[in-house]
Each structure stands twice: as structure tokens, then as C-alpha cells.
């Protein structure tokens, strides 16, 4: 039985959307909670499958966890960790759980964590994570698909990252909190989720300076300096960017609340250049509308503060109906144009050559049966279906559920004709019934 989404396109979206806590921040905060003995509480936690998987990982390690759906909070009691192993069953379902590696090395000086491997959007290596932890004095062996990490003690060091990797910056930061002396990460990732993690750790008693810039210094502290805390996760800038695209795509008008607009500066400037009107209405809310025909745009995805790769597919969807030819270059992942064949089914005119896509705007898209291949490609198909003429059905929506809390409820509230349904028809048996044996 698979769940699908049916969307009847062409409705102008209007109203207000409340953005949830950031998936890519909260998962790391959950790992960070392992560092301090005692019970930490995190607020603004979205109800997502990835959060549930992370809770399971933490439980496997001996943490006691609970999730209050009403309050959107989780409690993590890491007083007694009883294990250092994060198994393949869970890490393979959610690669972000690899982040427990740094926390375990920091707290227990030992970890056995499954290697996440590649995924639909690219190879996604973890070599910088490993090199960074080794530079702090961790002995690392890769055996049977697992990273076996052990350290007698951790000592601060200077670490230069070839690419400002988000995950590597986070794993190194987590381990370095309890190292002896100072660790300096150069060419560090500057994403808001990194700053959120540093703020969380500092509130816990860590000593981290420079998060949000390309150089982060972590002055090691002692285990007894760390204490559990209560903390509120930052809003999800990628979810916000998705709803911004939805209002623009449908020529609607809406208010997006509970966001930090400065986390979306680059994206906002590109959407404005395309013809959207985006106004700040208070420090945590913006109004988004679009009356004009969109204009083509050139985009190159870059690490923060550049154009976010996670919103590239949304911009491409808008470009499919813009005036002129847009050039979109994906520079972070090898395979992040999985939405292209699906958008073509809807009538989009896209020419793709390796990591470049030439998108020639057409008059409009038409509804089709679509397949979500990964989280963000899937979300961009929702936007495409909302602006298309006619009905679309999107399959494999479990990918989308990984990153969008209450997706269809939020869209219904702003006037979308959208519904989730279960498709439990046994297609193979049905088609067998219609086909003679020789055809099978
Ligand atoms: N890379 C390496 N070696 C490493 C680490 C990274 O070659 O050791 C490469 C990756 O293969 C990739 C690039 O560097 O091509 C960037 O990877 P990064 O480590 O920055 O990404 P990440 O930490 O794996 C997070 C988000 C992604 C988001 C990227 C970039 C989480 C859980 N995931 O991934 O979010 O695209 O940063 O901003 O935080 C999503 O939400 O849909 C998503 C994929």
C-alpha cells in the first residue's frame, strides 16, 4: 500500500502559513543533546519521519526520549548512555543520523556508526567528517560498512575543509566541544543550522566562537561544564522557501509566519528578480505575491549564503512557466535534477547537460502522474501540480513526508485542492488478470 497525493491545479493560493521548526537543525540538536548528562528539552520540533528515526537512534544508544506532539517538543535524557553503536537499519533510512558519530566520539571517545552510503541525489561522501575526527586524535577504521572510531583523548587542532560541508562541520564541532584545547575549522559551513547548533552547544556550556562565518573556533571544555538545557529550534527556511514558491506559482498572495527572513536573502532576491513581490511585514513574517508573468532567471546553487541547493527544484518549477530561458546550475550534488523528467511529463521544456539545465518557459504546465524521487524534487512537483492545468497524482510521497510537516493540511488551509490517498490496488495482479500468459 503506497500513499499518493492528488492535486487539482490552477487555484490561486491565499492565506497564511505557519512554518515549522527546521528539520536540518533539529536532527543535529538531538545528537548534541547526547553530550550533556541529564535531560534536555527541545521545542519547535516538526512531526516528521526523520525526527522519529533520530529518536530511535538515540534510544539505541541508551538515551531516554519522549515526544510531546501537542507541545511540539522532545525530551532527551542522556544521563546514562549504554551503547555506542548506530546500526545500518536506521542510518540507511536517514543519513543525517551519521551526526551521532561526532557526539559519541566526544562523550564516549568511542563510536560504531554505519556508513550512510550515497543516495538519490548524489554520492554524498563522508571523507571530511572522518579526516576531521582523525585530526582531533580519533583512530578510525572502516570495516563491514561501519566506521569504528576510538580515541584515548581528543586534542584540538586546525582543520581545513576542502568543501564547506554542513555535516562535516557539525560532526567536528560536536567532537571538539569535549577536546582538550582549541579546534579551528577553516572553510567551515555557514548555514543557519550550524549557528543554531553552536548556540545550542554554547547554551549547554560549550565555548564556540565564529559559527555563521567561515572560521569556527571551538575551545574544548570538560564534561562537568556541560549541562542539559531547554532550547527552541530555528524555523525551517527550506519549508518557507517552498511555500513562497507555491504562492508565486499560483499567482496567489499569502503571509508566511514564523520565519527568519534573513535566512532566505539570496532566494528572495532571485524570486524578486523573477517578478514576485516579497515584503517584510514583521521581523518573523513576510507577505508573498505575484501579479506579473514571471521572467527567466539564472541560478547557481552554492553553500550558504549562496542560493540553496534545497530550493533549486522550486526555482526550476517556477522557471518552467517564465518568460525566456533560465539557466540553472547545480554545483553541490551530482544528481539533483531528478524532477526534470517529471516536469517534462507536464509539458516543461528543459534541456539538461550534466549539472546544467536550460529551462525554456512554456505557457503553462498540465497535470500528470508523477513520481517523487527524493524530498526536494518531490516538493517541487507539488508546486508544479498546484500551478498546472488539471489533475496530478504524485507517487512515493514518503520522500516528501521526510521534510514537510502536515503538508496537505497546510496547503488546504491556503486554498489548494489537495488530498492524500492510499493506493492499495495490487497493480501487478490486476494487470496479470488482463493479460494472457504469453504476454507476461
Ligand atoms: N561532501 C564530500 N565529503 C564529505 C562531506 C560532503 O565530498 O565528507 C560533499 C557532498 O557529497 C556534497 C557536498 O559536499 O556534494 C555538500 O555536502 P554537505 O556535507 O554540505 O551536506 P550534508 O551535510 O550531507 C546538509 C543537508 C542537505 C543539504 C546540504 C547542503 C542535512 C540533514 N542535510 O547535507 O539537505 O542539501 O546540507 O546545504 O542537514 C535536504 O534537506 O533535502 C537535504 C539534502
mmCIF file of C-alpha atoms in Angstrom, residues 159-342:
data_model
loop_
_atom_site.group_PDB
_atom_site.id
_atom_site.type_symbol
_atom_site.label_atom_id
_atom_site.label_comp_id
_atom_site.label_asym_id
_atom_site.label_seq_id
_atom_site.Cartn_x
_atom_site.Cartn_y
_atom_site.Cartn_z
ATOM 1 C CA UNK A 159 41.142 21.633 10.346
ATOM 2 C CA UNK A 160 40.667 22.952 6.822
ATOM 3 C CA UNK A 161 37.654 21.651 4.904
ATOM 4 C CA UNK A 162 38.081 21.354 1.110
ATOM 5 C CA UNK A 163 34.333 21.990 0.758
ATOM 6 C CA UNK A 164 32.315 23.834 3.438
ATOM 7 C CA UNK A 165 30.422 20.655 4.270
ATOM 8 C CA UNK A 166 27.488 21.113 6.633
ATOM 9 C CA UNK A 167 27.661 17.610 8.084
ATOM 10 C CA UNK A 168 31.459 17.588 8.476
ATOM 11 C CA UNK A 169 31.419 20.986 10.220
ATOM 12 C CA UNK A 170 28.752 19.672 12.603
ATOM 13 C CA UNK A 171 30.453 16.348 13.345
ATOM 14 C CA UNK A 172 33.782 18.060 14.041
ATOM 15 C CA UNK A 173 32.118 20.715 16.213
ATOM 16 C CA UNK A 174 30.339 18.063 18.275
ATOM 17 C CA UNK A 175 33.531 16.106 18.935
ATOM 18 C CA UNK A 176 35.675 19.200 19.541
ATOM 19 C CA UNK A 177 33.419 20.521 22.344
ATOM 20 C CA UNK A 178 34.989 17.977 24.715
ATOM 21 C CA UNK A 179 38.526 18.003 23.239
ATOM 22 C CA UNK A 180 41.498 19.387 25.104
ATOM 23 C CA UNK A 181 42.440 22.823 23.740
ATOM 24 C CA UNK A 182 41.159 24.764 20.742
ATOM 25 C CA UNK A 183 39.921 23.430 17.396
ATOM 26 C CA UNK A 184 39.771 25.814 14.466
ATOM 27 C CA UNK A 185 37.618 24.816 11.486
ATOM 28 C CA UNK A 186 38.545 26.801 8.393
ATOM 29 C CA UNK A 187 36.279 26.971 5.357
ATOM 30 C CA UNK A 188 33.517 25.888 7.724
ATOM 31 C CA UNK A 189 29.912 25.705 6.537
ATOM 32 C CA UNK A 190 27.991 28.894 7.395
ATOM 33 C CA UNK A 191 24.410 27.623 7.181
ATOM 34 C CA UNK A 192 21.947 28.914 9.821
ATOM 35 C CA UNK A 193 21.639 25.321 11.039
ATOM 36 C CA UNK A 194 25.339 25.441 12.015
ATOM 37 C CA UNK A 195 24.774 28.623 14.024
ATOM 38 C CA UNK A 196 21.764 27.005 15.683
ATOM 39 C CA UNK A 197 23.873 24.011 16.700
ATOM 40 C CA UNK A 198 26.609 26.297 18.070
ATOM 41 C CA UNK A 199 24.027 28.324 20.028
ATOM 42 C CA UNK A 200 22.586 25.111 21.454
ATOM 43 C CA UNK A 201 26.040 23.846 22.464
ATOM 44 C CA UNK A 202 27.068 27.192 23.963
ATOM 45 C CA UNK A 203 23.846 27.284 25.999
ATOM 46 C CA UNK A 204 24.867 23.829 27.229
ATOM 47 C CA UNK A 205 28.227 25.168 28.418
ATOM 48 C CA UNK A 206 30.425 24.775 25.328
ATOM 49 C CA UNK A 207 32.737 27.548 24.126
ATOM 50 C CA UNK A 208 32.264 28.092 20.384
ATOM 51 C CA UNK A 209 33.064 31.317 18.542
ATOM 52 C CA UNK A 210 32.512 32.276 14.904
ATOM 53 C CA UNK A 211 29.622 29.985 13.901
ATOM 54 C CA UNK A 212 27.934 31.512 10.860
ATOM 55 C CA UNK A 213 31.318 32.568 9.440
ATOM 56 C CA UNK A 214 33.896 30.513 7.562
ATOM 57 C CA UNK A 215 36.089 30.114 10.640
ATOM 58 C CA UNK A 216 34.778 28.481 13.770
ATOM 59 C CA UNK A 217 36.843 28.118 16.928
ATOM 60 C CA UNK A 218 35.794 25.548 19.486
ATOM 61 C CA UNK A 219 37.578 25.870 22.815
ATOM 62 C CA UNK A 220 37.309 22.496 24.492
ATOM 63 C CA UNK A 221 35.532 22.259 27.840
ATOM 64 C CA UNK A 222 35.229 19.466 30.419
ATOM 65 C CA UNK A 223 32.310 17.041 30.670
ATOM 66 C CA UNK A 224 31.290 18.555 34.026
ATOM 67 C CA UNK A 225 30.998 22.008 32.360
ATOM 68 C CA UNK A 226 28.131 20.751 30.183
ATOM 69 C CA UNK A 227 24.566 20.708 31.460
ATOM 70 C CA UNK A 228 21.198 19.873 29.875
ATOM 71 C CA UNK A 229 19.155 22.769 28.503
ATOM 72 C CA UNK A 230 15.830 23.884 27.057
ATOM 73 C CA UNK A 231 16.104 25.252 23.531
ATOM 74 C CA UNK A 232 13.861 26.308 20.624
ATOM 75 C CA UNK A 233 14.766 25.189 17.091
ATOM 76 C CA UNK A 234 15.048 27.799 14.330
ATOM 77 C CA UNK A 235 12.329 27.888 11.651
ATOM 78 C CA UNK A 236 12.717 25.779 8.524
ATOM 79 C CA UNK A 237 13.980 28.098 5.787
ATOM 80 C CA UNK A 238 13.546 25.431 3.111
ATOM 81 C CA UNK A 239 9.920 24.780 4.048
ATOM 82 C CA UNK A 240 9.378 28.562 3.976
ATOM 83 C CA UNK A 241 11.018 28.794 0.546
ATOM 84 C CA UNK A 242 8.735 26.050 -0.715
ATOM 85 C CA UNK A 243 5.571 27.931 0.346
ATOM 86 C CA UNK A 244 6.971 31.148 -1.140
ATOM 87 C CA UNK A 245 7.290 29.318 -4.468
ATOM 88 C CA UNK A 246 3.730 27.981 -4.095
ATOM 89 C CA UNK A 247 2.171 31.451 -3.677
ATOM 90 C CA UNK A 248 4.194 32.768 -6.626
ATOM 91 C CA UNK A 249 3.483 29.770 -8.874
ATOM 92 C CA UNK A 250 -0.270 30.131 -8.425
ATOM 93 C CA UNK A 251 -0.277 33.948 -8.728
ATOM 94 C CA UNK A 252 -1.638 33.994 -5.206
ATOM 95 C CA UNK A 253 -0.934 36.117 -2.173
ATOM 96 C CA UNK A 254 -0.066 34.959 1.298
ATOM 97 C CA UNK A 255 1.683 35.553 4.567
ATOM 98 C CA UNK A 256 4.395 33.205 5.757
ATOM 99 C CA UNK A 257 4.852 33.317 9.519
ATOM 100 C CA UNK A 258 7.435 32.017 11.983
ATOM 101 C CA UNK A 259 10.452 32.502 9.739
ATOM 102 C CA UNK A 260 13.774 34.303 9.904
ATOM 103 C CA UNK A 261 13.634 36.266 6.604
ATOM 104 C CA UNK A 262 17.398 36.918 6.589
ATOM 105 C CA UNK A 263 17.969 33.153 6.210
ATOM 106 C CA UNK A 264 16.380 33.455 2.768
ATOM 107 C CA UNK A 265 18.035 36.593 1.433
ATOM 108 C CA UNK A 266 19.585 35.111 -1.725
ATOM 109 C CA UNK A 267 16.486 33.101 -2.617
ATOM 110 C CA UNK A 268 14.229 36.115 -2.014
ATOM 111 C CA UNK A 269 16.358 38.323 -4.266
ATOM 112 C CA UNK A 270 16.138 35.800 -7.131
ATOM 113 C CA UNK A 271 12.365 35.437 -6.752
ATOM 114 C CA UNK A 272 12.017 39.221 -6.739
ATOM 115 C CA UNK A 273 14.061 39.412 -9.942
ATOM 116 C CA UNK A 274 11.675 36.883 -11.470
ATOM 117 C CA UNK A 275 8.769 39.247 -10.741
ATOM 118 C CA UNK A 276 7.484 38.279 -7.301
ATOM 119 C CA UNK A 277 6.590 40.845 -4.614
ATOM 120 C CA UNK A 278 8.043 39.939 -1.256
ATOM 121 C CA UNK A 279 7.503 42.262 1.702
ATOM 122 C CA UNK A 280 8.670 42.065 5.268
ATOM 123 C CA UNK A 281 5.618 42.621 7.452
ATOM 124 C CA UNK A 282 7.186 41.984 10.848
ATOM 125 C CA UNK A 283 10.513 40.512 11.998
ATOM 126 C CA UNK A 284 9.295 36.936 11.569
ATOM 127 C CA UNK A 285 6.731 37.218 8.750
ATOM 128 C CA UNK A 286 6.720 38.056 5.059
ATOM 129 C CA UNK A 287 3.997 38.629 2.503
ATOM 130 C CA UNK A 288 4.481 36.982 -0.876
ATOM 131 C CA UNK A 289 2.507 37.667 -4.040
ATOM 132 C CA UNK A 290 2.961 37.732 -7.769
ATOM 133 C CA UNK A 291 0.765 39.542 -10.273
ATOM 134 C CA UNK A 292 3.121 39.644 -13.249
ATOM 135 C CA UNK A 293 4.256 36.986 -15.677
ATOM 136 C CA UNK A 294 7.488 35.542 -14.288
ATOM 137 C CA UNK A 295 10.776 36.271 -16.006
ATOM 138 C CA UNK A 296 13.596 33.825 -16.675
ATOM 139 C CA UNK A 297 16.437 33.691 -14.187
ATOM 140 C CA UNK A 298 19.980 32.327 -13.892
ATOM 141 C CA UNK A 299 20.823 30.383 -10.780
ATOM 142 C CA UNK A 300 23.916 28.634 -9.463
ATOM 143 C CA UNK A 301 23.491 26.738 -6.231
ATOM 144 C CA UNK A 302 26.163 27.493 -3.638
ATOM 145 C CA UNK A 303 26.815 26.825 0.037
ATOM 146 C CA UNK A 304 25.152 29.383 2.333
ATOM 147 C CA UNK A 305 24.788 32.358 1.960
ATOM 148 C CA UNK A 306 24.514 31.485 -1.764
ATOM 149 C CA UNK A 307 21.435 30.090 -3.494
ATOM 150 C CA UNK A 308 20.372 26.981 -1.518
ATOM 151 C CA UNK A 309 20.572 23.668 -3.361
ATOM 152 C CA UNK A 310 17.495 22.531 -1.413
ATOM 153 C CA UNK A 311 15.425 25.211 -3.190
ATOM 154 C CA UNK A 312 16.860 24.696 -6.668
ATOM 155 C CA UNK A 313 13.997 22.418 -7.740
ATOM 156 C CA UNK A 314 11.407 25.006 -6.585
ATOM 157 C CA UNK A 315 13.096 27.734 -8.652
ATOM 158 C CA UNK A 316 13.225 25.396 -11.639
ATOM 159 C CA UNK A 317 9.497 24.750 -11.359
ATOM 160 C CA UNK A 318 8.845 28.491 -11.474
ATOM 161 C CA UNK A 319 11.226 28.845 -14.428
ATOM 162 C CA UNK A 320 9.195 26.318 -16.469
ATOM 163 C CA UNK A 321 6.496 28.982 -16.993
ATOM 164 C CA UNK A 322 8.698 32.103 -17.003
ATOM 165 C CA UNK A 323 9.260 34.342 -19.994
ATOM 166 C CA UNK A 324 12.538 33.366 -21.674
ATOM 167 C CA UNK A 325 15.292 30.846 -20.994
ATOM 168 C CA UNK A 326 16.618 30.228 -17.492
ATOM 169 C CA UNK A 327 19.974 28.603 -16.817
ATOM 170 C CA UNK A 328 20.171 26.587 -13.630
ATOM 171 C CA UNK A 329 23.453 25.114 -12.419
ATOM 172 C CA UNK A 330 23.585 22.650 -9.556
ATOM 173 C CA UNK A 331 27.044 22.832 -8.030
ATOM 174 C CA UNK A 332 26.687 20.804 -4.834
ATOM 175 C CA UNK A 333 25.269 17.461 -5.868
ATOM 176 C CA UNK A 334 25.911 15.245 -8.902
ATOM 177 C CA UNK A 335 22.318 14.198 -9.386
ATOM 178 C CA UNK A 336 19.915 16.825 -8.168
ATOM 179 C CA UNK A 337 17.800 17.254 -11.280
ATOM 180 C CA UNK A 338 15.555 14.261 -10.599
ATOM 181 C CA UNK A 339 12.497 16.475 -11.038
ATOM 182 C CA UNK A 340 13.377 17.164 -14.690
ATOM 183 C CA UNK A 341 11.804 14.064 -16.337
ATOM 184 C CA UNK A 342 8.664 14.553 -14.236
#
